[in-house]
Short mmCIF file of C-alpha atoms and ligand atoms in Angstrom, two decimals:
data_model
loop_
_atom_site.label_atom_id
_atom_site.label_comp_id
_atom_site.label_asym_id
_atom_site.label_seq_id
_atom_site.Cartn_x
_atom_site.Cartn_y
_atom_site.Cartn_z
CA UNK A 16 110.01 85.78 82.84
CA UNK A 17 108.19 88.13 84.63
CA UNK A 18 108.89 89.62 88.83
CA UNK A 19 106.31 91.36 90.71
CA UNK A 20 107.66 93.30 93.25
CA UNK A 21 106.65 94.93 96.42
CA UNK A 22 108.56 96.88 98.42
CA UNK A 23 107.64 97.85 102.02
CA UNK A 24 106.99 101.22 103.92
CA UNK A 25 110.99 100.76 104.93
CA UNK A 26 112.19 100.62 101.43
CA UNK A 27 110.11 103.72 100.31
CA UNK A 28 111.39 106.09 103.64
CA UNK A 29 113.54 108.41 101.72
CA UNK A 30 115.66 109.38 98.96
CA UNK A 31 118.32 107.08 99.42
CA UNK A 32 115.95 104.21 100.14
CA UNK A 33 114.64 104.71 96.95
CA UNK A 34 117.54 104.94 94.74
CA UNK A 35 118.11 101.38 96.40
CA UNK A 36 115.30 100.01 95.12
CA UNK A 37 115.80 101.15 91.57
CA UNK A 38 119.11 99.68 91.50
CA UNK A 39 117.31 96.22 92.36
CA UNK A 40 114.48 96.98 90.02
CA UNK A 41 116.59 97.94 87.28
CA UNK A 42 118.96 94.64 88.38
CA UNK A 43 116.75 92.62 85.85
CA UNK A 44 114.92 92.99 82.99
CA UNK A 45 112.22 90.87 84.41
CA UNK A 46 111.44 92.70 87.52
CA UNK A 47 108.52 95.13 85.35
CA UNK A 48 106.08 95.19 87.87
CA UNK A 49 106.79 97.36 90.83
CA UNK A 50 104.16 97.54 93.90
CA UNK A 51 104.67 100.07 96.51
CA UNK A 52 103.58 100.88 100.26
CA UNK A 53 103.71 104.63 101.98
CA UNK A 54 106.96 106.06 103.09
CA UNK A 55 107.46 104.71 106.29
CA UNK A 56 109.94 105.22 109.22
CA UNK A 57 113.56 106.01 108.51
CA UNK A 58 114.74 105.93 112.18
CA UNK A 59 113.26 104.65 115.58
CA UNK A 60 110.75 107.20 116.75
CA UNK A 61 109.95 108.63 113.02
CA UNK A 62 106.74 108.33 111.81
CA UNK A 63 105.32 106.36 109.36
CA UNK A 64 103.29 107.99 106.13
CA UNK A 65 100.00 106.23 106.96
CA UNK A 66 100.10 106.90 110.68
CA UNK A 67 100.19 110.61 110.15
CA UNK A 68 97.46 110.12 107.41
CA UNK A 69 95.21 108.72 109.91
CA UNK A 70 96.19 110.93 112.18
CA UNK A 71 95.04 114.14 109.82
CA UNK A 72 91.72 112.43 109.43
CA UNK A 73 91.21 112.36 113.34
CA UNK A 74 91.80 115.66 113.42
CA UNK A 75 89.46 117.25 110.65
CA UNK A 76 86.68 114.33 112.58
CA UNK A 77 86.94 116.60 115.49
CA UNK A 78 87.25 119.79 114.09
CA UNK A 79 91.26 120.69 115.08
CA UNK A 80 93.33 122.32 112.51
CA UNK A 81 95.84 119.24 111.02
CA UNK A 82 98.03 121.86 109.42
CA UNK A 83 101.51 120.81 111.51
CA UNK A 84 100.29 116.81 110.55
CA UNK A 85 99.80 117.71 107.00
CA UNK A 86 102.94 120.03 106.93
CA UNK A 87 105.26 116.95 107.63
CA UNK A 88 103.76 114.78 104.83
CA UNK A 89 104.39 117.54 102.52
CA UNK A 90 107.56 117.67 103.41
CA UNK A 91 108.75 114.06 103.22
CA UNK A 92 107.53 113.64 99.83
CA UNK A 93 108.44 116.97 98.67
CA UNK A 94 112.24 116.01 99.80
CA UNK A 95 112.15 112.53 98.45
CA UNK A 96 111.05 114.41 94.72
CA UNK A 97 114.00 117.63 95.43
CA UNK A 98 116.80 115.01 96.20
CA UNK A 99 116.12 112.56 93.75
CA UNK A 100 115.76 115.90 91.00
CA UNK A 101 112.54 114.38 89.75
CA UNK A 102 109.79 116.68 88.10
CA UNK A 103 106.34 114.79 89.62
CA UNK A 104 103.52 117.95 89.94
CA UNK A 105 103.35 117.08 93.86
CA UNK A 106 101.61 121.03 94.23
CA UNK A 107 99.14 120.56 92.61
CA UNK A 108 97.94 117.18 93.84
CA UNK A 109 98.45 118.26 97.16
CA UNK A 110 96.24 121.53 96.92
CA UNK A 111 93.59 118.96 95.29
CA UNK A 112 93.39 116.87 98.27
CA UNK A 113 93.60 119.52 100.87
CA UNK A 114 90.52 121.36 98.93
CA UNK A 115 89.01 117.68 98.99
CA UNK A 116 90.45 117.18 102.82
CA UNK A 117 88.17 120.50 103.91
CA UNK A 118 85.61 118.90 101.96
CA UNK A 119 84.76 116.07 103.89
CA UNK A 120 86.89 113.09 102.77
CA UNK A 121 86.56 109.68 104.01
CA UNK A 122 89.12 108.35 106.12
CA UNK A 123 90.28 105.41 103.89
CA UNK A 124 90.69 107.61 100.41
CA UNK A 125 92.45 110.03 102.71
CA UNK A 126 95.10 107.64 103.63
CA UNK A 127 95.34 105.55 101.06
CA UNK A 128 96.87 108.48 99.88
CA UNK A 129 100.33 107.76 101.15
CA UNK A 130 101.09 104.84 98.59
CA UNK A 131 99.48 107.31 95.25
CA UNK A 132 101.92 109.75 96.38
CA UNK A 133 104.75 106.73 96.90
CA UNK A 134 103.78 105.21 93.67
CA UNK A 135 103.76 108.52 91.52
CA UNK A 136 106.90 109.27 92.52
CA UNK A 137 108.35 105.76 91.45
CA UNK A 138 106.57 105.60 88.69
CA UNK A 139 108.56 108.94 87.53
CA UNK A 140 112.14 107.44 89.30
CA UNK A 141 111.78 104.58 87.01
CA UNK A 142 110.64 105.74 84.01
CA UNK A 143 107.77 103.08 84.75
CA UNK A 144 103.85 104.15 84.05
CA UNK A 145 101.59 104.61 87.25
CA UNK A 146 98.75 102.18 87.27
CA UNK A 147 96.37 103.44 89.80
CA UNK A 148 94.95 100.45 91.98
CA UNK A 149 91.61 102.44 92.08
CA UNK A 150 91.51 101.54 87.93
CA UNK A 151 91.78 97.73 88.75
CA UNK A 152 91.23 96.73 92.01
CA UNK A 153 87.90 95.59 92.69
CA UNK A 154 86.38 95.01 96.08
CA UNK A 155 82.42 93.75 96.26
CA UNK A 156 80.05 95.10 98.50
CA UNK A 157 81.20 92.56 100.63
CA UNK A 158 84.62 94.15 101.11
CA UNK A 159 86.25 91.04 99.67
CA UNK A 160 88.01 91.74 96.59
CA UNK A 161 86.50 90.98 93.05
CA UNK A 162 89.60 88.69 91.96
CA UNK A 163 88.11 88.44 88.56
CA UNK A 164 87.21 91.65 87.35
CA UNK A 165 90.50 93.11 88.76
CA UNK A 166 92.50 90.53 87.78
CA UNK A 167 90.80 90.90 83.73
CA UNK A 168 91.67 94.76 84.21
CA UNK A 169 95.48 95.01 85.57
CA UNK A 170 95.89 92.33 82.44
CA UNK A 171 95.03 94.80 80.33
CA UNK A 172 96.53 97.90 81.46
CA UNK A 173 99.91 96.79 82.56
CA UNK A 174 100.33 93.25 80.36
CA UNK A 175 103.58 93.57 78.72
CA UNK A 176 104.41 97.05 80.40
CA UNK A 177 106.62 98.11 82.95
CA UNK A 178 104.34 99.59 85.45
CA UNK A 179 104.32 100.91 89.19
CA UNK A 180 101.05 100.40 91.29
CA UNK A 181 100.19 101.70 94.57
CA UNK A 182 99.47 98.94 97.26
CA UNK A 183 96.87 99.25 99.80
CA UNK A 184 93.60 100.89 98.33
CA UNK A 185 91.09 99.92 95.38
CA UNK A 186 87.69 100.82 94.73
CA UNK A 187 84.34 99.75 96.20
CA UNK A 188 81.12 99.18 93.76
CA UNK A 189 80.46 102.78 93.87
CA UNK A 190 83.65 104.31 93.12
CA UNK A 191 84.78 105.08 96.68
CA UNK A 192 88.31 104.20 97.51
CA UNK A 193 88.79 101.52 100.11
CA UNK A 194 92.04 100.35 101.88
CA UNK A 195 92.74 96.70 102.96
CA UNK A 196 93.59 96.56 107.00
CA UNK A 197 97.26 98.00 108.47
CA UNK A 198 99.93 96.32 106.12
CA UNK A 199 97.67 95.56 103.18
CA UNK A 200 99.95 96.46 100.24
CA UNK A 201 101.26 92.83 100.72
CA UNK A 202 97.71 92.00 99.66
CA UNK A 203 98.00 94.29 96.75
CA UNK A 204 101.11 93.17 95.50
CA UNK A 205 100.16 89.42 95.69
CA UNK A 206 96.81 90.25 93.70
CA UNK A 207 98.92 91.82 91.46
CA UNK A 208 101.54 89.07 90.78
CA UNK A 209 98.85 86.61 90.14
CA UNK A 210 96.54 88.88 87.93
CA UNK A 211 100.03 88.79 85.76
CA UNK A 212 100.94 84.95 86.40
CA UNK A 213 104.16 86.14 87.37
CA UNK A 214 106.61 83.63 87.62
CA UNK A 215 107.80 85.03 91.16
CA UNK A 216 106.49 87.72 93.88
CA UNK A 217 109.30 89.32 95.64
CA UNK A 218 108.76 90.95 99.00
CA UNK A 219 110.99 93.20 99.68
CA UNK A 220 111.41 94.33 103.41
CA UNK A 221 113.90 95.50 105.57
CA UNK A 222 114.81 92.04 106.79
CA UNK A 223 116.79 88.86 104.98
CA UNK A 224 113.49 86.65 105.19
CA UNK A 225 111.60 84.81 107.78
CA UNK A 226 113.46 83.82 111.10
CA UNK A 227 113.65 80.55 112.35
CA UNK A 228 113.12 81.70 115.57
CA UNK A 229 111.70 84.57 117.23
CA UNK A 230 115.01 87.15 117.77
CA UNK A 231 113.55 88.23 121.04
CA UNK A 232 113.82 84.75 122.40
CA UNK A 233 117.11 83.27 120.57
CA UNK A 234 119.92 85.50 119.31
CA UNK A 235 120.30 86.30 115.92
CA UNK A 236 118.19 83.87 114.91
CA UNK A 237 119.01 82.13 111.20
CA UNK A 238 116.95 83.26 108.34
CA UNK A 239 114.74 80.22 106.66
CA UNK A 240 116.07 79.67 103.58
CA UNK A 241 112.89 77.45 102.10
CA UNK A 242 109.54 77.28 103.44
CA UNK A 243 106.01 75.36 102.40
CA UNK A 244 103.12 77.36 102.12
CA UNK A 245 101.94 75.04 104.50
CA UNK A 246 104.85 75.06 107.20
CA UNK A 247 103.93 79.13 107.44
CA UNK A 248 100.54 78.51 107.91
CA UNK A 249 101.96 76.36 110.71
CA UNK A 250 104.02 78.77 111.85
CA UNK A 251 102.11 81.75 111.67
CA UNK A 252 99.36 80.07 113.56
CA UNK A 253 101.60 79.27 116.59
CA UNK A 254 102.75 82.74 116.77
CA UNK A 255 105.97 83.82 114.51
CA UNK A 256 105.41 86.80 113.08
CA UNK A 257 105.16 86.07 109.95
CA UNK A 258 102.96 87.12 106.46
CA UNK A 259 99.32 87.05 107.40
CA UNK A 260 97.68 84.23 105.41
CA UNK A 261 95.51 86.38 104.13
CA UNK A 262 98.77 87.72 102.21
CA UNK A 263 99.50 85.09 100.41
CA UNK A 264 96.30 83.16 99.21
CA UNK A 265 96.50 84.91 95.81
CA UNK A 266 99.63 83.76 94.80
CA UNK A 267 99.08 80.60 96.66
CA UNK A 268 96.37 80.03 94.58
CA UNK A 269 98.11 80.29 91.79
CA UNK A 270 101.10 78.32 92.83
CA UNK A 271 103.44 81.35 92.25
CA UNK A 272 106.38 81.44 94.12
CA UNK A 273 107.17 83.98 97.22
CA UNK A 274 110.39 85.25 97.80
CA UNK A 275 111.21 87.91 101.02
CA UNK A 276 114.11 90.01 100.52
CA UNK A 277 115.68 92.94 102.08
CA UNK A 278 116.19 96.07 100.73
CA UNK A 279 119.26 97.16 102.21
CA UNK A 280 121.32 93.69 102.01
CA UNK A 281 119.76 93.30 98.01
CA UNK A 282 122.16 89.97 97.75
CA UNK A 283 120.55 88.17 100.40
CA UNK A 284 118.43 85.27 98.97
CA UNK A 285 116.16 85.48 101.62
CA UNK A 286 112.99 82.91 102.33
CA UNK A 287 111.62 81.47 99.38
CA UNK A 288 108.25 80.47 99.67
CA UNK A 289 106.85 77.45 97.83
CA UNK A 290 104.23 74.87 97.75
CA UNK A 291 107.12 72.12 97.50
CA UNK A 292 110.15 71.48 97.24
CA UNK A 293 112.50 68.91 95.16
CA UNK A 294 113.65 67.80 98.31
CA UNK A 295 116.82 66.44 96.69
CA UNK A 296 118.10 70.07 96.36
CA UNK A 297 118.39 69.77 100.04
CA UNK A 298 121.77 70.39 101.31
CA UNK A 299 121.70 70.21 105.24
CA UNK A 300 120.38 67.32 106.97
CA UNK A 301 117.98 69.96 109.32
CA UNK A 302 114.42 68.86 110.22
CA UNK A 303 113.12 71.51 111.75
CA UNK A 304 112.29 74.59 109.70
CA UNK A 305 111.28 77.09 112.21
CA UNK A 306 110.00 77.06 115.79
CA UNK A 307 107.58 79.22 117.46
CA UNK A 308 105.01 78.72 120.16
CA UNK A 309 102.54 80.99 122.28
CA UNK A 310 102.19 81.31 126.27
CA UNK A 311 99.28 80.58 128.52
CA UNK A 312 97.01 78.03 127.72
CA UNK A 313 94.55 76.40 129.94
CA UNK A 314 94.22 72.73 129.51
CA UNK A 315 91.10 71.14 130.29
CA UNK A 316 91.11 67.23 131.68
CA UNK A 317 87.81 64.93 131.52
CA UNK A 318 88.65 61.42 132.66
CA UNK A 319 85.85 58.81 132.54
CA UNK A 320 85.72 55.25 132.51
CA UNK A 321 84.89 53.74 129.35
CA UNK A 322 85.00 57.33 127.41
CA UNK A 323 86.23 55.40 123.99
CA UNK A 324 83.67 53.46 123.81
CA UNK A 325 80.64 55.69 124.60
CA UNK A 326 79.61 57.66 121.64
CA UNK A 327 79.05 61.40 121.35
CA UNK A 328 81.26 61.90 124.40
CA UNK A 329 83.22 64.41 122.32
CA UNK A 330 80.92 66.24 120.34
CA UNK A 331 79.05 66.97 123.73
CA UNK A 332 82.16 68.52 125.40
CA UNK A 333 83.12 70.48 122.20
CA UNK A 334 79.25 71.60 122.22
CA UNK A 335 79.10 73.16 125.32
CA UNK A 336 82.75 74.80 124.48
CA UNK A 337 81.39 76.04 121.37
CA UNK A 338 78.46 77.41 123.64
CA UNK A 339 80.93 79.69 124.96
CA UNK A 340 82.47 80.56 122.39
CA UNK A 341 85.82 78.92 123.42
CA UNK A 342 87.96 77.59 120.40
CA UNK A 343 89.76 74.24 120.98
CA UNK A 344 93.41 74.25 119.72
CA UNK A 345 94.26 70.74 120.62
CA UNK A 346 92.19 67.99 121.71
CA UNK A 347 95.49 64.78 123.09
CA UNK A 348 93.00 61.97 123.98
CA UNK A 349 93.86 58.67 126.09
CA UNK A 350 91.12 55.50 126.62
CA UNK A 351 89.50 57.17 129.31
CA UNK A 352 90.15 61.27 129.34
CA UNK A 353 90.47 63.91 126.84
CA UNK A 354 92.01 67.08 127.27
CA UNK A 355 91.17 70.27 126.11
CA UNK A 356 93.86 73.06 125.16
CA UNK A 357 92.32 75.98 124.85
CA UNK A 358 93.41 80.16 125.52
CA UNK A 359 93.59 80.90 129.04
CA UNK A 360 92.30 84.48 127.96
CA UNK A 361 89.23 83.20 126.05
CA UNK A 362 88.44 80.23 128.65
CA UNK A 363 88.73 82.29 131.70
CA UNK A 364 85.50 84.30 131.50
CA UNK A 365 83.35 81.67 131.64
CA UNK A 366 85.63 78.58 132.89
CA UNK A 367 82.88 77.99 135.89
CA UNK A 368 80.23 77.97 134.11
CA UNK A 369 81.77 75.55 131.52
CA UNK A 370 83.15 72.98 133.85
CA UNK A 371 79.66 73.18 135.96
CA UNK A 372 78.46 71.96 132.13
CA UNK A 373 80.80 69.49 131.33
CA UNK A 374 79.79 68.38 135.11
CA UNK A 375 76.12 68.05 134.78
CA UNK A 376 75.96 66.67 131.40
CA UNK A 377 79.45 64.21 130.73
CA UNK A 378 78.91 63.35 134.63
CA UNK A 379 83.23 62.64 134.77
CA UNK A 380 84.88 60.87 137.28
CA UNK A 381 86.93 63.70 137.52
CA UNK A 382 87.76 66.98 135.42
CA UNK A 383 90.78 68.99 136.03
CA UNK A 384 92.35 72.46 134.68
CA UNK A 385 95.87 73.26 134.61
CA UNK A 386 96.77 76.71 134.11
CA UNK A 387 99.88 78.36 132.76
CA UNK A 388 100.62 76.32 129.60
CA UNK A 389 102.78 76.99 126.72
CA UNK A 390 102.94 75.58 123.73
CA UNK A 391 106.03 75.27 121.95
CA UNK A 392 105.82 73.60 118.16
CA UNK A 393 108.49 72.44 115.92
CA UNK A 394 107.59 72.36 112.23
CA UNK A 395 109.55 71.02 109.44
CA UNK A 396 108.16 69.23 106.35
CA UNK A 397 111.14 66.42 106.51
CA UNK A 398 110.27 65.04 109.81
CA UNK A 399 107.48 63.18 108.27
CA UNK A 400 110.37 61.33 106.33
CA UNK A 401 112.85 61.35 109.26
CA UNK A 402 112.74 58.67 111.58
CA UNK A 403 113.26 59.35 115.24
CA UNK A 404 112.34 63.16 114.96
CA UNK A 405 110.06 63.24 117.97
CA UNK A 406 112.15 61.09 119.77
CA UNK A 407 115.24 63.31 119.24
CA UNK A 408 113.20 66.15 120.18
CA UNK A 409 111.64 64.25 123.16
CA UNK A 410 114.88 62.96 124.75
CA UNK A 411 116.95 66.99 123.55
CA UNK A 412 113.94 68.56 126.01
CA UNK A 413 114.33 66.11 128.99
CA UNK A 414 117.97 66.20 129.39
CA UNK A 415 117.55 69.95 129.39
CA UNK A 416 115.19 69.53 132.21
CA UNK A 417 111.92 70.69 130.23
CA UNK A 418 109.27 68.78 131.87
CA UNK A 419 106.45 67.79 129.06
CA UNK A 420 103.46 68.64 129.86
CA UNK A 421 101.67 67.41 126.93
CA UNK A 422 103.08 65.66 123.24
CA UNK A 423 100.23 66.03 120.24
CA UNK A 424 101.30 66.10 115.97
CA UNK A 425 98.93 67.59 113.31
CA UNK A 426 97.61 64.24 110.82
CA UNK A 427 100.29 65.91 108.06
CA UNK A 428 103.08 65.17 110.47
CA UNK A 429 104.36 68.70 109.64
CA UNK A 430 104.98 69.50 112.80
CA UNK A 431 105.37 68.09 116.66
CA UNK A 432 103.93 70.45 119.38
CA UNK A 433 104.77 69.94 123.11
CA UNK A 434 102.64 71.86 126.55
CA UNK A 435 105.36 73.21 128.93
CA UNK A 436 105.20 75.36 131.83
CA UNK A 437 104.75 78.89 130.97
CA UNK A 438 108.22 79.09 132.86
CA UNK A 439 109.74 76.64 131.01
CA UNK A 440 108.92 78.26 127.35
CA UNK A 441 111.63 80.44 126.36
CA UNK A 442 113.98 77.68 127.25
CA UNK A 443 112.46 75.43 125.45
CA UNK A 444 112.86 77.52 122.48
CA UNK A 445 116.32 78.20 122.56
CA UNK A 446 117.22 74.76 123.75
CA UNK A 447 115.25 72.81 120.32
CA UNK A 448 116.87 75.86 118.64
CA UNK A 449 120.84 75.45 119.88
CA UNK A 450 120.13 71.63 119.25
CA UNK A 451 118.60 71.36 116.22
CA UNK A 452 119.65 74.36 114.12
CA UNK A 453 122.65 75.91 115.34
CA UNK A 454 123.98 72.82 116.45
CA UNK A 455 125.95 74.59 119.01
CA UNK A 456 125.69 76.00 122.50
CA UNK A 457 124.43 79.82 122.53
CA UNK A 458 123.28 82.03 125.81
CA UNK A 459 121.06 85.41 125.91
N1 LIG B 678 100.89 101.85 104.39
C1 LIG B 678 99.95 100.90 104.90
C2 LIG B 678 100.24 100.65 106.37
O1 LIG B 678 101.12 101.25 106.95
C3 LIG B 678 99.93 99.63 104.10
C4 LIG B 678 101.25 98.93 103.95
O2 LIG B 678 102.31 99.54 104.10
O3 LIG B 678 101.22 97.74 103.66
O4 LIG B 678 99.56 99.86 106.97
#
């Protein structure tokens, strides 16, 4: 049995973070691979690792002394080394880098220098050997990463090993270090955990898992306890704030599990993360597995007689949105009109010009545009099995007074997405939410 684990910028903060992670690390025997992210924020208005990294390199760009920047990263790793009593050279590496910093370093060696620090000092906490991501991960000149080459090399140096890797940062063609975008050392640890075939990826965060609603909307919002690969995707794309896709495709790939935990509440079970479930194990009777949804949409009517049946209708409206680069999120259709949902932010620009288009060449009885659209979606992987989902949903939104604006369901019946007025959104939320999950009545 083997755990790959990555802990955020949260769980890496300070001393006392870290001696909470190595009594979680140290919890099992199979937790041997250990990916970390920079020291990040410890209260509200402190500053994450990375942030002041970046913030150095702006200064050397322009010339101003980054001395008072550089001072404070110093210090925070200098303190997390004193108070955990732990011997790591940090001197030395640090006069290296500043020699390197006056130089003339690039921007993304110079911060991905937040997790080497992190990880070296882990690495020494746990009596664990660093494995620097510049030795095995690969990116092509493409700036996608090499998944077979690195995956070949992190087999061989940390196979059978208990190791700590920094997240974040590899190497391009040439040698030069290059960092994935903001919040990459997911990436890193999910490359790692199926370069090992682990049989589990941990996330560890500073919350119990995914939410099955968005906290700012509903209060306290329930964790998810189990989630399809797919039902994020759905989730994510709606709007919940959630791991970026691009996260998870390695272990997706690979059909490796995902777990997110928290740091500070280590016997939380959290969201597991699968690409199905046994859905006997199912104990609650829940269909929905989380709900999310995005405001302002503008949604684009064509009515004309006889649409059905003429052909190439479609592809001619979707041509001249293409045209404009608008993307179509939902296309409900009746015998004689189509409507177009698309973002009021992208469509605006050049809505004239498109409906003067769609005018001239679909020649429409009549087109219309309503603005201020939301869409709210519902996803859950057992409404495809539960009859009368929609309906329950439907008939839960009227008698709460939501007026549906629109009613469309992805072909994988995954989920069940309703257009309400923009004003109408956060209620809608909370009232699928109290009626479906909590089961009970709840204000904010
Ligand atoms: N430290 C990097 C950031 O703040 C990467 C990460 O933490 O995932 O974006």
């Amino acid at each position: 049995m083997l755990k790959v684990l990555k802990f955020g910028g949260s769980s890496m903060a300070d001393a006392s973070q870290l001696a909470k992670v190595k009594s979680i690390v140290t919890a099992e025997e199979s937790r041997r691979v250990v990916v970390v992210s920079a020291a990040g924020k410890r209260y509200s208005g402190d500053h994450k690792i990375t942030d002041l990294l970046y913030l150095c390199h702006a200064h050397l760009r322009y010339g101003v002394s980054c001395d008072g920047v550089w001072q404070m990263i110093v210090e925070r790793y200098t303190s997390i080394r004193d108070e955990l009593g732990l011997k790591t050279d940090l001197e030395s590496e640090f006069a290296a880098l500043r020699e390197k910093m006056d130089a003339g370093i690039s921007q993304d060696e110079l911060v991905s220098r937040g997790e080497y620090f992190a990880a070296r000092l882990m690495a020494d906490y746990l009596g664990y050997t660093f494995v620097d991501s510049a030795r095995w991960l690969h990116f092509k000149l493409d700036g996608t990463v090499d998944q077979e080459s690195s995956y070949e090399e992190l087999r061989r140096l940390a196979e059978g090993q208990q190791v700590v890797i920094p997240g974040f940062y590899g190497t391009m063609p040439d040698g030069s270090i290059k960092t994935f975008s903001r919040g990459g050392s997911d990436i890193t640890g999910a490359l790692a955990a199926a370069a090992l075939d682990a049989d589990v990826y941990e996330n560890w965060t500073d919350v119990s898992g995914f939410l099955m609603a968005d906290p700012r909307i509903v209060k306290d919002p329930e964790p998810i306890e189990r989630i399809t690969y797919s039902e994020l995707r759905e989730l994510s794309y709606i709007g919940a704030q959630v791991l970026h896709e691009g996260t998870i495709f390695p272990v997706r790939e690979k059909n490796i599990p995902l777990n997110i935990r928290n740091t500070n509440q280590p016997d939380h079970p959290g969201t597991m993360i699968r690409e199905r479930f046994d859905e006997a194990e199912m104990t609650d009777d829940r269909f929905i597995t989380g709900i999310a949804g995005k405001k302002n949409f503008s949604v684009i009517t064509i009515t004309k007689t006889g649409m059905s049946g003429r052909r190439g209708t479609l592809r001619q409206i979707l041509e001249i949105l293409e045209k404009y680069g608008v993307n179509v999120e939902y296309i409900p259709s009746g015998i004689d009109s189509v409507s177009l949902v698309v973002a009021s932010e992208k469509a605006a620009p050049c809505l004239y010009q498109v409906l003067g288009e769609l005018q001239k060449t679909i020649c429409p009885d009549a087109i219309h545009v309503t603005e201020d659209m939301a869409i709210v979606a519902a996803v859950g992987r057992k409404m495809a099995y539960k009859p009368g989902s929609s309906g329950k949903i439907f008939a839960t939104l009227g008698e709460n007074h939501i007026n549906i604006r629109m009613i469309t369901q992805g072909p994988e019946e995954l989920n069940i997405i309703v257009g309400v007025d923009n004003k109408d959104f956060e209620n809608a939320i909370r009232v699928l939410y109290n009626s479906f999950i909590k089961g009970k009545e709840q204000t904010i």
